[in-house]
Amino acid sequence: MKIASGGIQHETNTFAATPTSLADFIRDSNCGANLDGGSVVFDRFRDTGTIHGGYIDGAEAEQFELIPLLCARAQPSGVVEQQCFDDMLNRFLDRLRNVQPVDGVLLDLHGAMVSERHDDAEGAIIAASRDVVGEGIPIVVTLDLHANISARMARMSNVIIGFDTYPHVDMRNRGSEAARLLARIVRGEVVPVQEYRQLPLITLPPMQCTLRDPMQSLMRRVNGLEQQPGILTATVSMGFPFADIPDAGVSVLVTSDNDRKLAADGANELAQLLWDLRDDLQPRLTTIEDAIQYVRNHAESGPVIFADGSDNPGGGAPCDGTVALAALMKSGIEGAVVGVLFDPETAAQAHAAGTGSTIRVKLGGKTDTMHGAPIEADACVRELCDGRFVYQGAMMQGVEDHLGPTATLVVGGVEVVVSSVRRQCLDAQMLRVADIDPTKRRLIVLKSAVHFRADFGPMAAQIFDADTPGIHRPDFSCFEYRMVRSPIYPLDPDTQWQPA
Ligand SMILES: [Zn+2]
């Protein structure tokens, strides 16, 4: 059995100023300038907490030949340049044609990519792949929990399997599930019938977290449904809300073994459960001033974490916002850290000056005007490093990554880890590599909405969802939507709905 695999992954924030280019994909994929497949993919992803790590597990368990053709991803950011999208898709399709015939295709996609010409970029990828392999060859797609799933994506694929977790700690399991299910389909053991429901509902990151309710209970029901005889898999996709496209928001997929009614009943049940939770999915936010006051009032054993999700690069934000940093400097609080702030100019300046020197910086606030102004101050260069690290927490465990040349500065009494590459601070290694032990700090501002909880959660004494400005702010009143379908809750508060 020959199974081809490919991945083109991007979560596109249509409110972000910076477009996404091929250079971004080449830098972030770490698979060479040709976005190579083959052995590069095996070397990079074997035994890692990733979808392709799971495909490799599944191929070994089911004894099929996995042929990875391309595995490209870029840090979430603005709309993908059309030429970049076409270039990556054409490379993938050429390689797919060259390995024909195959028995099946695994697609490792995000589900919330927008290019200049495609609101539904994954729909375009799946449809183009279908054109190459034909109707009779099964295509199984894995998607992020933040996928904005379109009817076209559901129609053009045989099965879609979404992550069940946020933080995304089940990528390897979902990849393995997809590979094993595809093998069963190819052998004729099961006949997948997929039912799709799109809800008139859009939700925000903090409450999409599956480590707390209501999502924790809902995912228990999803997993319960998957144990039911005749059900092959079930997905609740919470969607990526910072994309003004028709399909942004929540959808449900249930796949049965050749039983349309069973799949439809399951999809309707999950959709109704989600709809009933719509008011519980609204977040509550805390200001940095209130978080500082909380730290002063509580002598806790672990750090208090201020989750600055509004500036989360994992959702396309600049990662150079200064609002929380400015408040920390003004407060004079001790033991405060900001991690990780993206500012390649300042990192280079610190590296040129050397450890122990004092430099005049214009720190952060450079990408746009929505995340606070640059901070002009004297900074002490406490530590310098090359920013290389391996994820050790439950999410992306084992994957090698880098922050670029990195500097630990002390600015106005606050430690700031300044990187040359935009990365969401979701793993404590990203601070340790900069000589900061997070367990020994009192208040840590993390440029992350939810993913940090996988690694930082167990050590945190308290976690606050930040009330800061930004293009990833979990507050719909800050964004002007023109393209999203209407009516949609809560943008249209009177929205009524019943599953079909
Ligand atoms: Zn996600």
Coordinates of C-alpha atoms and ligand atoms in Angstrom, one line a residue:
M1 CA 0.0 0.0 0.0
K2 CA 1.4 3.4 -1.1
I3 CA 0.2 6.5 0.7
A4 CA 1.3 10.0 -0.3
S5 CA 1.3 12.8 2.3
G6 CA 1.6 16.5 2.1
G7 CA 1.1 19.5 4.3
I8 CA 0.7 23.2 3.6
Q9 CA -0.2 24.9 6.9
H10 CA -1.1 28.5 7.8
E11 CA -3.5 30.2 10.1
T12 CA -4.2 33.5 8.4
N13 CA -5.2 36.6 10.5
T14 CA -6.9 38.8 7.9
F15 CA -6.6 41.7 10.3
A16 CA -2.7 41.5 10.3
A17 CA -0.7 44.1 8.4
T18 CA 2.1 41.8 7.3
P19 CA 1.4 39.5 4.3
T20 CA 2.9 36.0 4.3
S21 CA 5.5 35.1 1.7
L22 CA 7.3 32.0 0.5
A23 CA 10.4 33.1 2.5
D24 CA 8.3 32.8 5.6
F25 CA 7.3 29.2 4.8
I26 CA 10.9 28.3 3.9
R27 CA 12.2 29.7 7.2
D28 CA 9.5 28.2 9.4
S29 CA 9.3 24.8 7.8
N30 CA 13.0 23.9 8.4
C31 CA 12.8 21.4 5.5
G32 CA 15.2 23.2 3.1
A33 CA 14.7 25.9 0.5
N34 CA 12.9 23.4 -1.8
L35 CA 10.4 22.5 0.9
D36 CA 11.6 19.0 0.5
G37 CA 9.7 15.8 1.2
G38 CA 11.1 12.3 1.6
S39 CA 13.8 11.7 4.1
V40 CA 13.9 15.3 5.4
V41 CA 10.3 14.8 6.6
F42 CA 11.1 11.5 8.3
D43 CA 14.2 12.9 10.0
R44 CA 12.4 16.1 11.2
F45 CA 9.1 14.6 12.4
R46 CA 9.7 11.0 13.5
D47 CA 8.9 10.6 17.2
T48 CA 7.6 14.2 17.5
G49 CA 4.3 15.5 18.8
T50 CA 3.2 16.5 15.3
I51 CA 0.7 15.3 12.6
H52 CA 3.5 13.9 10.4
G53 CA 5.0 12.3 13.5
G54 CA 1.6 10.5 13.8
Y55 CA 1.5 9.6 10.1
I56 CA 4.9 7.9 10.5
D57 CA 3.6 5.9 13.6
G58 CA 0.5 4.9 11.6
A59 CA 2.4 3.8 8.6
E60 CA 4.7 1.6 10.7
A61 CA 1.7 0.1 12.6
E62 CA -0.3 -0.5 9.4
Q63 CA 2.7 -1.6 7.3
F64 CA 2.2 0.8 4.4
E65 CA 4.7 2.9 2.5
L66 CA 4.4 6.6 3.4
I67 CA 5.6 9.0 0.8
P68 CA 5.9 12.5 2.2
L69 CA 5.9 14.9 -0.7
L70 CA 6.1 18.3 1.0
C71 CA 5.6 19.7 4.5
A72 CA 5.4 23.5 4.6
R73 CA 4.2 25.7 7.4
A74 CA 4.6 29.4 8.4
Q75 CA 4.0 31.1 11.6
P76 CA 0.5 32.6 11.6
S77 CA 0.4 36.1 10.0
G78 CA -1.4 38.1 7.3
V79 CA -2.9 36.9 4.1
V80 CA -0.7 34.5 2.1
E81 CA 0.6 36.0 -1.2
Q82 CA -1.1 34.3 -4.1
Q83 CA 2.2 33.5 -5.9
C84 CA 3.5 31.9 -2.7
F85 CA 0.3 29.7 -2.4
D86 CA 0.4 28.7 -6.1
D87 CA 4.1 27.9 -5.9
M88 CA 3.7 25.6 -2.9
L89 CA 0.5 23.9 -4.2
N90 CA 2.1 23.4 -7.6
R91 CA 5.2 21.8 -6.1
F92 CA 3.0 19.4 -4.1
L93 CA 0.8 18.5 -7.1
D94 CA 3.8 17.9 -9.4
R95 CA 5.2 15.6 -6.8
L96 CA 1.8 13.9 -6.3
R97 CA 1.6 13.3 -10.1
N98 CA 5.1 11.9 -10.2
V99 CA 4.3 9.1 -7.6
Q100 CA 1.0 8.0 -9.2
P101 CA -0.6 5.6 -8.7
V102 CA -1.1 5.8 -4.9
D103 CA -3.7 4.1 -2.8
G104 CA -4.6 7.1 -0.7
V105 CA -3.6 10.6 0.4
L106 CA -3.0 12.1 3.8
L107 CA -3.2 15.9 3.9
D108 CA -1.8 17.7 7.0
L109 CA -3.5 21.1 6.7
H110 CA -4.5 23.8 9.2
G111 CA -7.9 24.8 7.9
A112 CA -7.7 28.5 8.4
M113 CA -5.5 29.6 5.5
V114 CA -6.5 32.6 3.3
S115 CA -4.6 33.5 0.2
E116 CA -5.1 36.6 -1.9
R117 CA -7.5 34.8 -4.2
H118 CA -8.8 32.0 -1.9
D119 CA -10.8 32.6 1.2
D120 CA -11.0 28.8 1.5
A121 CA -7.4 27.9 0.7
E122 CA -7.6 24.4 2.1
G123 CA -10.8 23.8 -0.1
A124 CA -8.6 24.6 -3.1
I125 CA -5.8 22.3 -1.9
I126 CA -8.1 19.3 -1.3
A127 CA -10.0 19.9 -4.6
A128 CA -6.7 20.1 -6.6
S129 CA -5.4 16.9 -4.9
R130 CA -8.7 15.2 -5.8
D131 CA -8.3 16.3 -9.4
V132 CA -4.9 14.5 -9.5
V133 CA -5.9 11.2 -7.8
G134 CA -9.5 10.9 -9.0
E135 CA -12.7 10.0 -7.2
G136 CA -11.9 6.5 -6.2
I137 CA -8.8 7.3 -4.1
P138 CA -9.5 8.2 -0.5
I139 CA -8.2 11.5 0.9
V140 CA -8.1 11.8 4.7
V141 CA -7.4 15.3 6.0
T142 CA -6.2 16.4 9.4
L143 CA -7.1 19.9 10.6
D144 CA -6.3 22.2 13.5
L145 CA -9.0 22.8 16.2
H146 CA -9.0 26.3 14.7
A147 CA -10.0 25.3 11.2
N148 CA -12.7 27.3 9.6
I149 CA -14.2 24.3 7.8
S150 CA -16.1 24.9 4.6
A151 CA -18.7 22.7 2.9
R152 CA -16.3 22.4 0.0
M153 CA -13.5 20.9 2.3
A154 CA -16.0 18.4 3.6
R155 CA -17.3 17.5 0.2
M156 CA -13.9 17.1 -1.5
S157 CA -12.4 14.9 1.2
N158 CA -13.4 11.4 2.4
V159 CA -12.7 12.1 6.1
I160 CA -11.7 15.1 8.0
I161 CA -10.1 14.6 11.5
G162 CA -9.7 17.7 13.7
F163 CA -7.6 18.0 16.8
D164 CA -9.5 17.3 20.0
T165 CA -7.3 19.5 22.2
Y166 CA -6.4 23.2 22.7
P167 CA -3.4 23.4 23.7
H168 CA -2.8 21.1 20.7
V169 CA -1.2 18.2 22.5
D170 CA -2.9 15.4 20.5
M171 CA -1.4 16.1 17.0
R172 CA 0.6 12.9 17.0
N173 CA -2.4 10.9 18.0
R174 CA -4.6 12.5 15.4
G175 CA -2.0 11.9 12.7
S176 CA -1.8 8.3 13.7
E177 CA -5.6 8.0 13.8
A178 CA -5.8 9.5 10.3
A179 CA -3.1 7.1 8.9
R180 CA -4.7 4.0 10.5
L181 CA -8.2 4.9 9.3
L182 CA -7.0 5.5 5.8
A183 CA -5.4 2.1 5.8
R184 CA -8.7 0.5 6.8
I185 CA -10.5 2.4 4.1
V186 CA -8.0 1.3 1.4
R187 CA -8.3 -2.3 2.6
G188 CA -12.1 -2.0 2.2
E189 CA -12.7 -2.7 5.9
V190 CA -14.8 0.4 6.4
V191 CA -16.8 2.8 4.1
P192 CA -16.6 6.3 5.5
V193 CA -19.8 8.5 5.4
Q194 CA -19.1 12.0 6.6
E195 CA -21.7 14.5 7.8
Y196 CA -20.9 18.2 8.2
R197 CA -22.7 21.0 10.1
Q198 CA -21.7 24.6 10.1
L199 CA -23.1 26.6 13.0
P200 CA -23.9 30.4 12.9
L201 CA -21.5 30.8 15.7
I202 CA -18.0 32.3 16.1
T203 CA -16.0 32.0 19.4
L204 CA -12.8 33.3 20.9
P205 CA -9.5 31.6 21.9
P206 CA -9.5 31.7 25.7
M207 CA -12.7 29.7 26.1
Q208 CA -11.9 27.3 23.3
C209 CA -9.4 25.8 25.7
T210 CA -10.1 22.1 26.3
L211 CA -8.5 22.1 29.7
R212 CA -11.4 24.0 31.2
D213 CA -15.2 23.9 30.9
P214 CA -17.3 24.2 28.9
M215 CA -15.0 22.6 26.3
Q216 CA -13.6 20.0 28.6
S217 CA -17.1 18.4 29.1
L218 CA -18.0 18.9 25.4
M219 CA -14.8 17.0 24.3
R220 CA -15.7 14.2 26.7
R221 CA -19.0 13.8 24.7
V222 CA -17.1 13.9 21.4
N223 CA -14.8 11.1 22.6
G224 CA -17.8 9.2 23.9
L225 CA -19.5 9.4 20.6
E226 CA -16.4 8.1 18.9
Q227 CA -16.7 5.0 21.1
Q228 CA -20.2 4.3 19.8
P229 CA -20.5 1.3 17.4
G230 CA -20.5 2.4 13.8
I231 CA -18.9 5.8 14.4
L232 CA -15.4 6.1 12.9
T233 CA -14.5 9.6 14.1
A234 CA -16.0 12.9 15.3
T235 CA -14.7 16.5 15.2
V236 CA -15.7 19.7 16.8
S237 CA -13.9 22.6 15.1
M238 CA -14.0 25.8 17.1
G239 CA -12.7 27.9 14.2
F240 CA -10.3 30.8 13.9
P241 CA -12.2 34.1 14.5
F242 CA -9.6 36.6 13.4
A243 CA -10.4 36.0 9.8
D244 CA -13.1 38.0 8.1
I245 CA -14.2 35.3 5.6
P246 CA -17.6 33.6 5.0
D247 CA -16.7 30.3 6.7
A248 CA -15.1 31.7 9.9
G249 CA -16.4 30.0 13.0
V250 CA -17.7 26.7 14.4
S251 CA -18.4 23.5 12.6
V252 CA -18.9 19.8 13.4
L253 CA -18.1 16.6 11.5
V254 CA -19.1 13.1 12.3
T255 CA -18.1 10.1 10.2
S256 CA -19.8 6.7 10.4
D257 CA -19.1 3.3 8.7
N258 CA -21.5 3.5 5.8
D259 CA -24.5 4.7 7.9
R260 CA -25.7 8.2 6.8
K261 CA -28.4 8.4 9.6
L262 CA -26.0 7.5 12.4
A263 CA -23.5 10.2 11.2
A264 CA -26.3 12.8 10.8
D265 CA -27.7 12.1 14.3
G266 CA -24.2 12.4 15.8
A267 CA -23.5 15.6 14.0
N268 CA -26.8 17.1 15.0
E269 CA -26.3 16.2 18.6
L270 CA -22.8 17.8 18.8
A271 CA -24.0 20.9 16.9
Q272 CA -27.0 21.3 19.4
L273 CA -24.6 20.9 22.4
L274 CA -22.3 23.6 21.0
W275 CA -25.1 25.9 20.3
D276 CA -26.5 25.6 23.8
L277 CA -23.0 26.5 25.2
R278 CA -22.8 29.7 23.1
D279 CA -23.0 32.1 26.1
D280 CA -20.5 30.1 28.2
L281 CA -17.9 30.5 25.4
Q282 CA -17.5 34.3 26.1
P283 CA -14.2 35.1 27.8
R284 CA -13.6 37.3 30.9
L285 CA -10.5 39.5 30.7
T286 CA -8.1 41.1 33.3
T287 CA -6.0 44.3 33.0
I288 CA -2.3 44.2 33.7
E289 CA -2.8 46.6 36.6
D290 CA -5.2 44.2 38.2
A291 CA -2.8 41.3 37.7
I292 CA 0.0 43.3 39.3
Q293 CA -2.2 44.1 42.2
Y294 CA -3.1 40.4 42.5
V295 CA 0.6 39.5 42.7
R296 CA 1.2 42.1 45.4
N297 CA -1.7 40.7 47.5
H298 CA -0.7 37.0 47.1
A299 CA 2.5 35.4 48.2
E300 CA 2.2 32.4 45.9
S301 CA 4.6 29.5 45.4
G302 CA 4.5 29.6 41.6
P303 CA 4.4 32.4 39.0
V304 CA 1.3 34.3 38.0
I305 CA 0.8 34.2 34.2
F306 CA -0.7 37.1 32.3
A307 CA -1.7 35.5 29.0
D308 CA -1.3 38.4 26.5
G309 CA -3.3 36.6 23.8
S310 CA -4.1 39.9 22.1
D311 CA -0.5 39.9 20.8
N312 CA -0.2 36.2 20.2
P313 CA 2.0 35.4 17.2
G314 CA 0.4 32.0 17.2
G315 CA -2.7 33.8 15.9
G316 CA -0.9 36.2 13.6
A317 CA -0.3 39.1 16.0
P318 CA 3.1 41.0 15.9
C319 CA 4.5 39.7 19.2
D320 CA 6.1 43.0 19.8
G321 CA 3.4 44.7 21.8
T322 CA 4.5 46.8 24.7
V323 CA 1.4 47.7 26.7
A324 CA 1.9 45.1 29.5
L325 CA 5.7 45.8 29.6
A326 CA 5.1 49.5 30.0
A327 CA 2.8 48.9 32.9
L328 CA 5.2 46.5 34.6
M329 CA 8.0 49.1 34.3
K330 CA 5.8 51.8 35.8
S331 CA 4.7 49.6 38.7
G332 CA 8.2 48.8 39.9
I333 CA 7.2 45.2 40.7
E334 CA 10.0 42.7 41.2
G335 CA 10.3 39.3 39.5
A336 CA 8.5 40.3 36.3
V337 CA 9.3 38.8 32.9
V338 CA 8.0 39.4 29.3
G339 CA 8.5 36.5 27.0
V340 CA 9.1 36.3 24.1
L341 CA 9.1 39.8 22.5
F342 CA 10.0 39.9 18.8
D343 CA 12.4 42.6 17.9
P344 CA 15.3 41.6 15.6
E345 CA 16.8 45.1 15.6
T346 CA 17.1 45.2 19.4
A347 CA 18.4 41.6 19.6
A348 CA 21.1 42.5 17.1
Q349 CA 22.0 45.7 19.0
A350 CA 22.4 43.7 22.2
H351 CA 24.5 41.0 20.5
A352 CA 26.8 43.8 19.0
A353 CA 27.2 45.4 22.5
G354 CA 27.8 42.2 24.4
T355 CA 26.8 40.8 27.8
G356 CA 26.9 43.2 30.7
S357 CA 26.7 46.3 28.6
T358 CA 24.0 49.0 28.8
I359 CA 22.3 50.0 25.5
R360 CA 19.8 52.7 24.6
V361 CA 16.9 50.7 23.0
K362 CA 13.7 51.5 21.1
L363 CA 12.0 48.2 22.1
G364 CA 9.0 46.7 20.4
G365 CA 5.9 48.4 19.0
K366 CA 7.4 48.4 15.5
T367 CA 5.1 46.3 13.4
D368 CA 2.0 48.5 13.7
T369 CA 0.3 51.0 15.9
M370 CA -2.2 48.7 17.5
H371 CA 0.0 47.0 20.2
G372 CA 1.6 49.9 22.1
A373 CA 4.4 52.3 21.2
P374 CA 8.1 51.4 21.2
I375 CA 9.7 51.8 24.6
E376 CA 12.7 54.1 24.6
A377 CA 14.9 53.3 27.6
D378 CA 18.3 52.2 28.8
A379 CA 18.6 48.4 28.9
C380 CA 21.1 46.1 30.5
V381 CA 22.2 43.1 28.4
R382 CA 22.0 40.3 30.9
E383 CA 22.3 37.2 28.7
L384 CA 22.8 36.4 25.0
C385 CA 22.1 33.1 23.1
D386 CA 21.4 31.7 19.7
G387 CA 17.8 30.9 20.6
R388 CA 18.0 27.2 19.6
F389 CA 15.7 24.9 21.7
V390 CA 13.7 21.7 21.6
Y391 CA 10.1 21.7 22.7
Q392 CA 9.9 19.7 25.9
G393 CA 6.3 20.3 27.0
A394 CA 3.4 18.2 25.9
M395 CA 2.8 20.3 22.7
M396 CA 5.2 19.8 19.8
Q397 CA 7.4 17.6 22.1
G398 CA 10.7 16.8 20.5
V399 CA 10.5 19.4 17.7
E400 CA 13.7 21.5 17.2
D401 CA 13.1 25.2 16.7
H402 CA 14.8 28.5 17.2
L403 CA 14.1 32.1 18.2
G404 CA 17.1 33.4 16.2
P405 CA 19.7 35.5 18.0
T406 CA 18.1 36.2 21.4
A407 CA 18.9 38.7 24.2
T408 CA 17.7 38.8 27.8
L409 CA 17.4 42.5 28.6
V410 CA 16.6 44.2 31.9
V411 CA 14.5 47.3 31.1
G412 CA 13.1 49.4 34.0
G413 CA 13.6 46.4 36.3
V414 CA 11.7 44.0 34.0
E415 CA 13.4 41.1 32.3
V416 CA 12.5 40.9 28.6
V417 CA 13.4 38.0 26.3
V418 CA 13.9 39.6 22.9
S419 CA 13.9 37.3 19.9
S420 CA 14.8 37.7 16.2
V421 CA 12.1 35.2 15.1
R422 CA 8.4 35.5 15.9
R423 CA 7.4 32.6 18.1
Q424 CA 4.6 31.9 20.5
C425 CA 6.0 31.3 23.9
L426 CA 4.3 28.0 24.5
D427 CA 7.2 26.1 26.0
A428 CA 9.2 27.0 29.1
Q429 CA 12.4 26.0 27.2
M430 CA 12.0 29.3 25.3
L431 CA 12.7 31.1 28.6
R432 CA 15.2 28.7 30.0
V433 CA 17.4 29.0 26.8
A434 CA 17.5 32.7 27.7
D435 CA 18.6 31.8 31.3
I436 CA 15.2 32.5 32.9
D437 CA 13.8 29.9 35.2
P438 CA 10.0 30.6 35.1
T439 CA 9.3 28.8 38.4
K440 CA 11.5 31.5 40.2
R441 CA 9.6 34.5 38.8
R442 CA 6.5 36.2 40.2
L443 CA 4.7 37.6 37.1
I444 CA 5.2 36.4 33.6
V445 CA 3.7 38.0 30.5
L446 CA 3.4 35.4 27.8
K447 CA 2.6 36.2 24.2
S448 CA 0.2 33.3 24.0
A449 CA -3.6 32.8 24.3
V450 CA -3.9 29.2 25.4
H451 CA -1.1 27.0 24.1
F452 CA 1.3 28.0 27.0
R453 CA -1.0 26.1 29.4
A454 CA 0.3 22.7 28.2
D455 CA 3.8 23.5 29.7
F456 CA 3.4 26.5 32.0
G457 CA 0.0 25.6 33.4
P458 CA 1.2 23.0 36.0
M459 CA 3.7 25.5 37.4
A460 CA 1.4 28.5 37.4
A461 CA -0.2 29.7 40.7
Q462 CA -2.7 31.8 38.7
I463 CA -3.5 32.5 35.1
F464 CA -5.2 35.7 33.8
D465 CA -6.5 36.2 30.2
A466 CA -5.2 39.6 29.3
D467 CA -7.2 42.7 28.7
T468 CA -4.7 44.3 26.3
P469 CA -5.2 45.8 22.8
G470 CA -4.3 43.9 19.6
I471 CA -5.3 42.1 16.5
H472 CA -5.8 38.8 18.5
R473 CA -7.8 40.4 21.3
P474 CA -10.6 38.1 22.3
D475 CA -13.3 40.8 22.0
F476 CA -15.5 41.0 18.9
S477 CA -16.3 44.7 19.5
C478 CA -12.7 45.5 18.4
F479 CA -13.1 44.2 14.9
E480 CA -15.1 45.2 11.9
Y481 CA -16.4 42.1 10.0
R482 CA -17.7 42.5 6.5
M483 CA -17.4 39.1 4.8
V484 CA -18.4 36.6 7.6
R485 CA -21.7 34.9 7.0
S486 CA -24.7 36.5 8.6
P487 CA -26.5 36.1 10.9
I488 CA -23.8 34.8 13.2
Y489 CA -23.7 34.7 17.0
P490 CA -22.6 36.8 18.9
L491 CA -22.0 39.4 16.2
D492 CA -25.8 39.2 15.6
P493 CA -27.2 38.7 19.1
D494 CA -30.7 37.7 17.9
T495 CA -29.4 34.7 15.8
Q496 CA -31.7 31.7 16.0
W497 CA -30.7 28.3 14.9
Q498 CA -31.6 24.6 15.0
P499 CA -29.5 21.7 13.5
A500 CA -31.0 20.2 10.3
Ligands
ZN1 ZN -4.8 26.0 16.6

